[in-house]
Amino acid sequence: MKAIETKNLSKKFGELYAVKNVSLDIEKGKIFGLLGPNGAGKSTIMKMLSTLMLPTSGSIKVLGHDIKTSKQKIRSLISLVSDYTVLEDDLTPIENLEMFAEISNVKNYSKKVKDLIEDFGLGIYKGKLTKYLSSGNKQKLNIARALIKEPKILLLDEPTNAIDVETSRFIREYIIEENVKSEMTILISSHYIWEVEQLATEVGVIINGNIIIKEKTNDLINKFNSMFGIYELTFKKEKFENVLNNLKKQKDILTIKPITKEKIIIEVSNKDFNIKDMNLRKITPSLEDIYSYIVKNKKVK
């Protein structure tokens, strides 16, 4: 069953399209990663899916419910975590969860609140006002609040932006646990491409409001691995300048990235690329390599 289904989804502000003709199918129980530069339309899509914003045209269905006729039902099925989901600073973490549980008509929520506070390591702050929490703990509370109503779909818009490494790791592990335990469908957007690669089984790339590629993560990596090559070159450090100058003359090379005085990573358009008398080792492209290529070329060949 499709958890999220959009057809020709568009949002226009004046004469400018923030999102244009986006068609997405996300299967129930999957983790889907949405990638794109700032201003590409990721947050606008999240807002439309959560009913905070209505589309200019096109359709949205959430677990079979149409946004035009079942807005309240969709709100009961979806939780959104983002910079624009605001916590109440003058309430404690427990009070924040209790208030959101009341608003969401959650029954018998006391145990759920207690469990989430403990799960997210917020027990020592339960009597403290939220405004005094660190940004990492506020984000933990934000996600806990989103989970209090046990949503079928969780929308995460930059969930680990500007928080510490330990908290980011905790959030990633918790997301995976929730997905496995309850088959919750998760849509995540992030600037951290490696994070999406760890979490998502399928990804879409949006540029200028258009989805230009949507594919299973592993299939996408395999596809690009057959299209072009990424190589690691190693050499003696005294040869660095000569090697670099030689590489700059090669027409098949797309990017040159010096790592150390003894190592350079290159991306080439010819998967059978070779340079005489150089120690080359082919590397499988990461999702970040692929994303950079797509954004740079604005297309997939």
GROMACS .gro file of C-alpha atoms in nm:
model
  301
    1MET     CA    1   0.000   0.000   0.000
    2LYS     CA    2   0.117   0.353  -0.075
    3ALA     CA    3   0.177   0.558   0.240
    4ILE     CA    4   0.227   0.878   0.041
    5GLU     CA    5   0.117   0.940  -0.316
    6THR     CA    6   0.143   1.273  -0.496
    7LYS     CA    7   0.060   1.344  -0.859
    8ASN     CA    8   0.176   1.658  -1.040
    9LEU     CA    9   0.203   1.835  -0.706
   10SER     CA   10   0.276   2.207  -0.746
   11LYS     CA   11   0.302   2.510  -0.518
   12LYS     CA   12   0.329   2.857  -0.659
   13PHE     CA   13   0.412   3.181  -0.477
   14GLY     CA   14   0.322   3.465  -0.708
   15GLU     CA   15   0.485   3.374  -1.038
   16LEU     CA   16   0.746   3.147  -0.879
   17TYR     CA   17   0.707   2.770  -0.850
   18ALA     CA   18   0.852   2.639  -0.523
   19VAL     CA   19   0.741   2.289  -0.624
   20LYS     CA   20   0.645   2.191  -0.978
   21ASN     CA   21   0.471   1.873  -1.096
   22VAL     CA   22   0.617   1.647  -0.829
   23SER     CA   23   0.491   1.288  -0.841
   24LEU     CA   24   0.601   1.065  -0.554
   25ASP     CA   25   0.503   0.715  -0.445
   26ILE     CA   26   0.633   0.606  -0.106
   27GLU     CA   27   0.548   0.255   0.009
   28LYS     CA   28   0.413   0.192   0.357
   29GLY     CA   29   0.683   0.111   0.612
   30LYS     CA   30   0.974   0.250   0.408
   31ILE     CA   31   1.228   0.522   0.490
   32PHE     CA   32   1.251   0.768   0.200
   33GLY     CA   33   1.523   1.034   0.173
   34LEU     CA   34   1.452   1.366   0.002
   35LEU     CA   35   1.767   1.549  -0.109
   36GLY     CA   36   1.818   1.888  -0.266
   37PRO     CA   37   1.993   2.225  -0.230
   38ASN     CA   38   1.855   2.505  -0.013
   39GLY     CA   39   1.540   2.645  -0.170
   40ALA     CA   40   1.482   2.335  -0.384
   41GLY     CA   41   1.133   2.276  -0.242
   42LYS     CA   42   1.192   2.010   0.027
   43SER     CA   43   1.030   2.201   0.314
   44THR     CA   44   0.741   2.310   0.094
   45ILE     CA   45   0.666   1.945   0.014
   46MET     CA   46   0.678   1.859   0.385
   47LYS     CA   47   0.437   2.141   0.468
   48MET     CA   48   0.192   2.030   0.199
   49LEU     CA   49   0.205   1.665   0.308
   50SER     CA   50   0.133   1.767   0.669
   51THR     CA   51  -0.155   1.998   0.555
   52LEU     CA   52   0.019   2.312   0.688
   53MET     CA   53   0.007   2.438   0.330
   54LEU     CA   54  -0.231   2.350   0.049
   55PRO     CA   55  -0.101   2.283  -0.304
   56THR     CA   56  -0.169   2.519  -0.591
   57SER     CA   57  -0.245   2.217  -0.808
   58GLY     CA   58  -0.201   1.842  -0.815
   59SER     CA   59  -0.309   1.581  -0.562
   60ILE     CA   60  -0.191   1.427  -0.235
   61LYS     CA   61  -0.307   1.100  -0.085
   62VAL     CA   62  -0.191   0.976   0.254
   63LEU     CA   63  -0.267   0.609   0.319
   64GLY     CA   64  -0.545   0.641   0.063
   65HIS     CA   65  -0.696   0.960   0.208
   66ASP     CA   66  -0.721   1.263  -0.021
   67ILE     CA   67  -0.596   1.591   0.126
   68LYS     CA   68  -0.885   1.783  -0.030
   69THR     CA   69  -1.155   1.583   0.150
   70SER     CA   70  -0.978   1.427   0.450
   71LYS     CA   71  -0.750   1.695   0.594
   72GLN     CA   72  -0.829   1.616   0.960
   73LYS     CA   73  -0.782   1.243   0.906
   74ILE     CA   74  -0.443   1.304   0.744
   75ARG     CA   75  -0.339   1.523   1.037
   76SER     CA   76  -0.413   1.234   1.271
   77LEU     CA   77  -0.188   1.004   1.067
   78ILE     CA   78   0.113   1.233   1.022
   79SER     CA   79   0.361   1.402   1.255
   80LEU     CA   80   0.610   1.664   1.138
   81VAL     CA   81   0.944   1.756   1.293
   82SER     CA   82   1.104   2.073   1.159
   83ASP     CA   83   1.239   2.417   1.246
   84TYR     CA   84   0.886   2.550   1.223
   85THR     CA   85   0.731   2.303   1.472
   86VAL     CA   86   0.776   2.513   1.784
   87LEU     CA   87   0.800   2.390   2.142
   88GLU     CA   88   0.652   2.590   2.431
   89ASP     CA   89   0.957   2.739   2.602
   90ASP     CA   90   0.781   2.815   2.931
   91LEU     CA   91   0.663   2.457   2.980
   92THR     CA   92   0.869   2.163   3.104
   93PRO     CA   93   0.944   1.872   2.867
   94ILE     CA   94   0.668   1.667   3.033
   95GLU     CA   95   0.419   1.953   3.001
   96ASN     CA   96   0.507   1.995   2.634
   97LEU     CA   97   0.434   1.628   2.566
   98GLU     CA   98   0.115   1.634   2.773
   99MET     CA   99  -0.012   1.944   2.594
  100PHE     CA  100   0.053   1.794   2.250
  101ALA     CA  101  -0.110   1.467   2.357
  102GLU     CA  102  -0.421   1.662   2.462
  103ILE     CA  103  -0.429   1.855   2.134
  104SER     CA  104  -0.389   1.530   1.939
  105ASN     CA  105  -0.667   1.356   2.139
  106VAL     CA  106  -0.431   1.087   2.266
  107LYS     CA  107  -0.601   0.875   2.532
  108ASN     CA  108  -0.429   0.747   2.847
  109TYR     CA  109  -0.109   0.927   2.754
  110SER     CA  110   0.061   0.941   3.097
  111LYS     CA  111   0.265   0.622   3.046
  112LYS     CA  112   0.355   0.722   2.687
  113VAL     CA  113   0.483   1.057   2.811
  114LYS     CA  114   0.692   0.892   3.082
  115ASP     CA  115   0.832   0.632   2.842
  116LEU     CA  116   0.928   0.890   2.578
  117ILE     CA  117   1.095   1.115   2.836
  118GLU     CA  118   1.304   0.819   2.951
  119ASP     CA  119   1.371   0.684   2.599
  120PHE     CA  120   1.509   1.021   2.490
  121GLY     CA  121   1.722   1.068   2.801
  122LEU     CA  122   1.526   1.372   2.917
  123GLY     CA  123   1.440   1.242   3.265
  124ILE     CA  124   1.694   1.464   3.440
  125TYR     CA  125   1.537   1.770   3.274
  126LYS     CA  126   1.171   1.685   3.338
  127GLY     CA  127   1.130   1.969   3.591
  128LYS     CA  128   1.327   2.222   3.388
  129LEU     CA  129   1.168   2.476   3.152
  130THR     CA  130   1.221   2.386   2.787
  131LYS     CA  131   1.385   2.721   2.709
  132TYR     CA  132   1.684   2.615   2.919
  133LEU     CA  133   1.747   2.292   2.728
  134SER     CA  134   2.033   2.259   2.480
  135SER     CA  135   1.949   2.258   2.109
  136GLY     CA  136   2.014   1.883   2.098
  137ASN     CA  137   1.777   1.811   2.386
  138LYS     CA  138   1.515   2.040   2.237
  139GLN     CA  139   1.532   1.839   1.916
  140LYS     CA  140   1.498   1.515   2.112
  141LEU     CA  141   1.187   1.663   2.275
  142ASN     CA  142   1.058   1.776   1.937
  143ILE     CA  143   1.082   1.420   1.802
  144ALA     CA  144   0.932   1.274   2.121
  145ARG     CA  145   0.640   1.513   2.083
  146ALA     CA  146   0.589   1.400   1.724
  147LEU     CA  147   0.580   1.036   1.839
  148ILE     CA  148   0.335   1.081   2.128
  149LYS     CA  149   0.036   1.019   1.902
  150GLU     CA  150   0.200   0.714   1.739
  151PRO     CA  151   0.177   0.847   1.383
  152LYS     CA  152   0.167   0.616   1.084
  153ILE     CA  153   0.394   0.858   0.895
  154LEU     CA  154   0.678   1.069   1.035
  155LEU     CA  155   0.808   1.367   0.838
  156LEU     CA  156   1.158   1.479   0.940
  157ASP     CA  157   1.275   1.807   0.788
  158GLU     CA  158   1.648   1.845   0.867
  159PRO     CA  159   1.613   1.657   1.200
  160THR     CA  160   1.983   1.669   1.294
  161ASN     CA  161   2.066   2.019   1.169
  162ALA     CA  162   2.302   2.211   1.402
  163ILE     CA  163   2.309   1.952   1.681
  164ASP     CA  164   2.599   1.755   1.825
  165VAL     CA  165   2.729   1.428   1.686
  166GLU     CA  166   2.615   1.213   1.979
  167THR     CA  167   2.257   1.344   1.964
  168SER     CA  168   2.251   1.303   1.585
  169ARG     CA  169   2.356   0.941   1.620
  170PHE     CA  170   2.094   0.877   1.887
  171ILE     CA  171   1.821   1.024   1.663
  172ARG     CA  172   1.928   0.812   1.364
  173GLU     CA  173   1.927   0.494   1.572
  174TYR     CA  174   1.588   0.579   1.721
  175ILE     CA  175   1.442   0.647   1.375
  176ILE     CA  176   1.556   0.305   1.251
  177GLU     CA  177   1.422   0.136   1.565
  178GLU     CA  178   1.078   0.299   1.526
  179ASN     CA  179   1.067   0.205   1.158
  180VAL     CA  180   1.146  -0.161   1.231
  181LYS     CA  181   0.927  -0.188   1.542
  182SER     CA  182   0.609  -0.023   1.415
  183GLU     CA  183   0.658  -0.016   1.035
  184MET     CA  184   0.624   0.360   1.055
  185THR     CA  185   0.677   0.527   0.718
  186ILE     CA  186   0.944   0.797   0.741
  187LEU     CA  187   1.022   1.078   0.499
  188ILE     CA  188   1.347   1.255   0.583
  189SER     CA  189   1.521   1.552   0.427
  190SER     CA  190   1.876   1.635   0.530
  191HIS     CA  191   2.184   1.829   0.423
  192TYR     CA  192   2.390   1.540   0.555
  193ILE     CA  193   2.390   1.307   0.255
  194TRP     CA  194   2.577   1.031   0.437
  195GLU     CA  195   2.301   1.035   0.699
  196VAL     CA  196   2.034   0.974   0.436
  197GLU     CA  197   2.249   0.697   0.285
  198GLN     CA  198   2.253   0.523   0.624
  199LEU     CA  199   1.878   0.559   0.679
  200ALA     CA  200   1.689   0.557   0.351
  201THR     CA  201   1.614   0.258   0.131
  202GLU     CA  202   1.496   0.495  -0.143
  203VAL     CA  203   1.589   0.852  -0.233
  204GLY     CA  204   1.464   1.136  -0.448
  205VAL     CA  205   1.658   1.443  -0.559
  206ILE     CA  206   1.471   1.770  -0.604
  207ILE     CA  207   1.619   2.071  -0.786
  208ASN     CA  208   1.432   2.395  -0.854
  209GLY     CA  209   1.106   2.237  -0.743
  210ASN     CA  210   1.136   1.933  -0.971
  211ILE     CA  211   1.211   1.573  -0.874
  212ILE     CA  212   1.478   1.475  -1.125
  213ILE     CA  213   1.551   1.127  -0.995
  214LYS     CA  214   1.379   0.878  -0.763
  215GLU     CA  215   1.532   0.538  -0.707
  216LYS     CA  216   1.625   0.276  -0.451
  217THR     CA  217   1.946   0.383  -0.280
  218ASN     CA  218   2.147   0.072  -0.370
  219ASP     CA  219   2.019   0.073  -0.730
  220LEU     CA  220   2.118   0.437  -0.767
  221ILE     CA  221   2.470   0.370  -0.640
  222ASN     CA  222   2.508   0.071  -0.875
  223LYS     CA  223   2.373   0.273  -1.167
  224PHE     CA  224   2.625   0.552  -1.118
  225ASN     CA  225   2.906   0.307  -1.055
  226SER     CA  226   2.849   0.176  -1.408
  227MET     CA  227   2.819   0.527  -1.556
  228PHE     CA  228   3.141   0.684  -1.436
  229GLY     CA  229   3.440   0.611  -1.218
  230ILE     CA  230   3.584   0.741  -0.893
  231TYR     CA  231   3.948   0.656  -0.842
  232GLU     CA  232   4.202   0.693  -0.565
  233LEU     CA  233   4.555   0.774  -0.682
  234THR     CA  234   4.852   0.717  -0.452
  235PHE     CA  235   5.207   0.833  -0.517
  236LYS     CA  236   5.519   0.964  -0.346
  237LYS     CA  237   5.462   1.311  -0.201
  238GLU     CA  238   5.747   1.467  -0.400
  239LYS     CA  239   5.550   1.387  -0.716
  240PHE     CA  240   5.238   1.573  -0.601
  241GLU     CA  241   5.274   1.879  -0.828
  242ASN     CA  242   5.358   1.668  -1.135
  243VAL     CA  243   5.065   1.433  -1.075
  244LEU     CA  244   4.824   1.723  -1.021
  245ASN     CA  245   4.936   1.900  -1.339
  246ASN     CA  246   4.908   1.575  -1.535
  247LEU     CA  247   4.554   1.518  -1.410
  248LYS     CA  248   4.446   1.868  -1.510
  249LYS     CA  249   4.535   1.784  -1.871
  250GLN     CA  250   4.311   1.476  -1.883
  251LYS     CA  251   3.984   1.553  -2.066
  252ASP     CA  252   3.785   1.269  -1.903
  253ILE     CA  253   3.837   1.397  -1.548
  254LEU     CA  254   3.534   1.572  -1.395
  255THR     CA  255   3.671   1.658  -1.050
  256ILE     CA  256   4.008   1.645  -0.876
  257LYS     CA  257   4.013   1.630  -0.495
  258PRO     CA  258   4.355   1.625  -0.322
  259ILE     CA  259   4.331   1.436   0.009
  260THR     CA  260   4.697   1.449   0.115
  261LYS     CA  261   5.031   1.512  -0.056
  262GLU     CA  262   5.031   1.139  -0.136
  263LYS     CA  263   4.668   1.082  -0.232
  264ILE     CA  264   4.417   1.234  -0.476
  265ILE     CA  265   4.058   1.132  -0.551
  266ILE     CA  266   3.933   1.188  -0.906
  267GLU     CA  267   3.593   1.152  -1.068
  268VAL     CA  268   3.597   1.062  -1.436
  269SER     CA  269   3.335   1.035  -1.709
  270ASN     CA  270   3.495   0.723  -1.857
  271LYS     CA  271   3.447   0.418  -1.631
  272ASP     CA  272   3.744   0.245  -1.803
  273PHE     CA  273   3.975   0.538  -1.735
  274ASN     CA  274   4.345   0.469  -1.691
  275ILE     CA  275   4.669   0.666  -1.674
  276LYS     CA  276   4.998   0.500  -1.751
  277ASP     CA  277   5.243   0.458  -1.463
  278MET     CA  278   4.992   0.565  -1.195
  279ASN     CA  279   4.859   0.355  -0.909
  280LEU     CA  280   4.480   0.371  -0.953
  281ARG     CA  281   4.217   0.211  -0.729
  282LYS     CA  282   3.849   0.226  -0.826
  283ILE     CA  283   3.610   0.333  -0.548
  284THR     CA  284   3.235   0.273  -0.530
  285PRO     CA  285   3.064   0.614  -0.534
  286SER     CA  286   2.888   0.725  -0.218
  287LEU     CA  287   2.544   0.883  -0.225
  288GLU     CA  288   2.718   1.216  -0.161
  289ASP     CA  289   2.932   1.169  -0.476
  290ILE     CA  290   2.619   1.093  -0.677
  291TYR     CA  291   2.425   1.385  -0.531
  292SER     CA  292   2.709   1.626  -0.612
  293TYR     CA  293   2.717   1.499  -0.971
  294ILE     CA  294   2.340   1.538  -1.010
  295VAL     CA  295   2.331   1.890  -0.863
  296LYS     CA  296   2.626   1.998  -1.075
  297ASN     CA  297   2.481   1.861  -1.398
  298LYS     CA  298   2.112   1.923  -1.313
  299LYS     CA  299   2.027   1.595  -1.484
  300VAL     CA  300   2.088   1.223  -1.496
  301LYS     CA  301   2.225   1.093  -1.822
   0.00000   0.00000   0.00000
